[in-house]
Tab-separated table of C-alpha atoms in Angstrom:
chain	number	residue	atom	x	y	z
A	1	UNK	CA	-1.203	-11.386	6.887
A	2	UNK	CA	0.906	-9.453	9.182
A	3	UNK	CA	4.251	-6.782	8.585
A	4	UNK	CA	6.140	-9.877	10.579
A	5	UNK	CA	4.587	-12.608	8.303
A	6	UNK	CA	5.178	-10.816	4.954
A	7	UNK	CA	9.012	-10.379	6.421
A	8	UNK	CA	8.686	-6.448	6.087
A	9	UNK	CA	11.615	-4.834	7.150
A	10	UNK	CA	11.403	-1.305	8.784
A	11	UNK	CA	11.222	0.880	5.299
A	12	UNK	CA	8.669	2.423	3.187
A	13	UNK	CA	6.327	0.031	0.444
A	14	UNK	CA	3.613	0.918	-1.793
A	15	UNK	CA	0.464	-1.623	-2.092
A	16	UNK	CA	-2.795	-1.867	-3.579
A	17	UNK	CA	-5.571	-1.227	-1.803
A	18	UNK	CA	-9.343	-1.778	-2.715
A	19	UNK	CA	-12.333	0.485	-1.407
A	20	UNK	CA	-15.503	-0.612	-1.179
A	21	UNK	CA	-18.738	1.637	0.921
A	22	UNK	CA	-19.959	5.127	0.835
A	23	UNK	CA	-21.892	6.829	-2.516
A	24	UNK	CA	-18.721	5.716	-4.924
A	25	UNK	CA	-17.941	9.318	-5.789
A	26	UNK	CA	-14.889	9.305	-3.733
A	27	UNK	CA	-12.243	6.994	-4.365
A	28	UNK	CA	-8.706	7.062	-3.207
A	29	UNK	CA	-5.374	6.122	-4.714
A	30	UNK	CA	-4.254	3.067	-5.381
A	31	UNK	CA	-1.336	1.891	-5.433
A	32	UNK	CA	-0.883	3.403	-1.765
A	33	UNK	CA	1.944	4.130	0.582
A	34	UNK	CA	3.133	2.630	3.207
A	35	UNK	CA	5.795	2.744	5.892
A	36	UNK	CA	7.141	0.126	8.435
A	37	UNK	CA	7.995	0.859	11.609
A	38	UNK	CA	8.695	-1.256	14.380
A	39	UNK	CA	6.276	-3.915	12.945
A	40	UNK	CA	3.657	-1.562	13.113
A	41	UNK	CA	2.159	-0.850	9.218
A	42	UNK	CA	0.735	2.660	8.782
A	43	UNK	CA	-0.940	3.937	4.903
A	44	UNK	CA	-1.019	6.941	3.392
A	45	UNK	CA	-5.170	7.204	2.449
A	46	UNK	CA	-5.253	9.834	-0.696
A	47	UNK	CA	-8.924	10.802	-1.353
A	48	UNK	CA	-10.125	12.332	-4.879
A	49	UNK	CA	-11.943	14.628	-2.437
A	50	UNK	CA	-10.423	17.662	-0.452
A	51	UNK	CA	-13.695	17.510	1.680
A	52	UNK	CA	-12.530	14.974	4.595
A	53	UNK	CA	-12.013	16.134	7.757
A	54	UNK	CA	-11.197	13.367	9.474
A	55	UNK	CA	-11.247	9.362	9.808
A	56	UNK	CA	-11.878	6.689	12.509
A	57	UNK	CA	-9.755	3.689	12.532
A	58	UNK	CA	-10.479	1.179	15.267
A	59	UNK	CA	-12.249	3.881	17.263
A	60	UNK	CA	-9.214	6.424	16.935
A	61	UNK	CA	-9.273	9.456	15.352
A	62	UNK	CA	-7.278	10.360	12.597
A	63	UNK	CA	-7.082	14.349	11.088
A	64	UNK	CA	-5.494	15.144	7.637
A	65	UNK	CA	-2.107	15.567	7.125
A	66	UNK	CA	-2.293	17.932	4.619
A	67	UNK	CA	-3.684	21.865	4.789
A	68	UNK	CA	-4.192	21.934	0.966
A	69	UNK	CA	-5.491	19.752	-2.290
A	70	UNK	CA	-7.366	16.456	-1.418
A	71	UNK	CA	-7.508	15.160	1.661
A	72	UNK	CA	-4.537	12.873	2.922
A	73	UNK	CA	-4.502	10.738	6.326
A	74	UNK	CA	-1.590	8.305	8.025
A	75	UNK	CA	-3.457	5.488	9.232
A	76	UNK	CA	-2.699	2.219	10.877
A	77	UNK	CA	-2.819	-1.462	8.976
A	78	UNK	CA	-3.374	-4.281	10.668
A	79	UNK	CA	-3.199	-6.756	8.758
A	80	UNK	CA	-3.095	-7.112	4.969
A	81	UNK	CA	-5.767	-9.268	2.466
A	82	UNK	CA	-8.363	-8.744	6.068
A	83	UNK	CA	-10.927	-5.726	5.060
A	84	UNK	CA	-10.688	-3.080	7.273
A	85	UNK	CA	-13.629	-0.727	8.157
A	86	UNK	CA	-13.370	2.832	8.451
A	87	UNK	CA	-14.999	5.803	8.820
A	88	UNK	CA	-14.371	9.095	6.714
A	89	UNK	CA	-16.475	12.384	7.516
A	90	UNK	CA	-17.148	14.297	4.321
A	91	UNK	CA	-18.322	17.769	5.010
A	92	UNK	CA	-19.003	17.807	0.811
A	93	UNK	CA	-22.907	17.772	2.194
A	94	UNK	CA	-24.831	20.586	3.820
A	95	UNK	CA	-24.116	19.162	7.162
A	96	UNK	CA	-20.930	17.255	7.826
A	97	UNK	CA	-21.785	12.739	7.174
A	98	UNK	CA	-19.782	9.478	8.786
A	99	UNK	CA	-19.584	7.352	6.194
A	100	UNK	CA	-18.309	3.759	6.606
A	101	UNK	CA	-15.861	2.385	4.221
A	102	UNK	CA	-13.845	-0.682	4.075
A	103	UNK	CA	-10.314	-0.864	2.528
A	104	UNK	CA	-8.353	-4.109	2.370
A	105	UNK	CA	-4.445	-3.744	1.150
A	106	UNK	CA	-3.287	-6.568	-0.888
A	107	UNK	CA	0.058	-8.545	0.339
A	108	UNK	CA	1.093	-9.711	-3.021
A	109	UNK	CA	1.118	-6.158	-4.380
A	110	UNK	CA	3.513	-5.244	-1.986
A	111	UNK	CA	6.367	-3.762	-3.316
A	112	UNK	CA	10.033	-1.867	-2.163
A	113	UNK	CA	9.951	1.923	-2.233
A	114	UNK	CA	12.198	4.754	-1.662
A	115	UNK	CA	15.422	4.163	0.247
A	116	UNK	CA	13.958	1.813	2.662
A	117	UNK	CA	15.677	-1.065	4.110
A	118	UNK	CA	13.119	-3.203	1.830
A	119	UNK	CA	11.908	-6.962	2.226
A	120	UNK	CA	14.378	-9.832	3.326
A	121	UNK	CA	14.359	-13.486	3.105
A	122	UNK	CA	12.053	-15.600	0.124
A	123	UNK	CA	11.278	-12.053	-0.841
A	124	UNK	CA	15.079	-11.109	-2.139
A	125	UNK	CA	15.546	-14.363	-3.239
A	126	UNK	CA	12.537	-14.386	-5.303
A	127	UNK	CA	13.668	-11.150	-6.995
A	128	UNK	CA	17.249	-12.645	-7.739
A	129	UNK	CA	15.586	-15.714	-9.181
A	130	UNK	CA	13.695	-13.360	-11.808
A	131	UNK	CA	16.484	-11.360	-12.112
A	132	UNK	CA	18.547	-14.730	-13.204
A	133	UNK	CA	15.829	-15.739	-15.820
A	134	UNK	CA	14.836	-12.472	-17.389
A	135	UNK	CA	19.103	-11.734	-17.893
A	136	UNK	CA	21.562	-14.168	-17.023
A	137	UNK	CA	20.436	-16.884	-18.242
A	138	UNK	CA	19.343	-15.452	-22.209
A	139	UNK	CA	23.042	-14.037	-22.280
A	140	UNK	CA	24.842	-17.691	-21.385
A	141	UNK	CA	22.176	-18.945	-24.298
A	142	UNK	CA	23.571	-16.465	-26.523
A	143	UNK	CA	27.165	-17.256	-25.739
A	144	UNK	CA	26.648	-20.958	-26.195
A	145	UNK	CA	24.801	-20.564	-29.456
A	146	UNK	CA	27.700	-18.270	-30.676
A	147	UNK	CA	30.516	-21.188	-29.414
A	148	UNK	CA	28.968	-24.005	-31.542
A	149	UNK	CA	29.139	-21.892	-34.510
């Protein structure tokens, strides 16, 4: 699934993401960030490791953005619930390693962060609808059951 076909609004998200590949000594976090812009999804990939250098998306390079603590790349999404494959070089060995990793983000995990302009449509309405149940709706209960007495 797509930014467009999730109805994701320009605006920063956090998701969960699942990583599977490579020794499993390194993991990253999870849930993850992610911003909107433009259509175009882009994570925030937080290793437990400080020892990546850099990671290959699609073929393009991506360095750390971050000088200290564990290594932290901005990489692109494509499309969420599709696994993704990556590449991370670790230089945690005696000579620097590519290892291949694959990280799918799930859609229904999706969820409004920050200040963003956040998610429109079945989305809002869906949160209104829970909203409704979880309060309004126990609180007219209450007031009925307190008429009839």
């Amino acid at each position: 699934m797509t930014a467009e076909e999730l109805n994701l609004k320009d605006g920063e998200y956090t998701a969960e993401v699942t990583m599977e590949g490579g020794s499993g000594r390194a993991t990253i976090d999870s849930p993850t960030d992610i911003s909107v812009k433009d259509g175009k999804v882009t994570a925030e990939i937080k290793w437990s490791s400080s020892h990546y250098d850099y990671m290959l998306v699609d073929g393009e390079k991506f360095l750390p953005v971050n000088t200290e603590g564990n290594s932290v790349f901005e990489v692109p999404v494509a499309e969420f619930d599709k696994p993704m494959t990556v590449m991370a070089d670790t230089t945690a060995m005696s000579v620097p390693h590519e290892i291949e990793y694959t990280l799918t983000f799930a859609s229904d995990t999706v969820t409004v962060s920050g200040s963003g302009s956040g998610m429109s449509g079945s989305v809002n309405i869906a949160l209104w609808i829970a909203v409704a149940v979880a309060v309004f709706i126990p609180a007219v209960t209450r007031m009925r059951r307190k008429e009839k007495k």
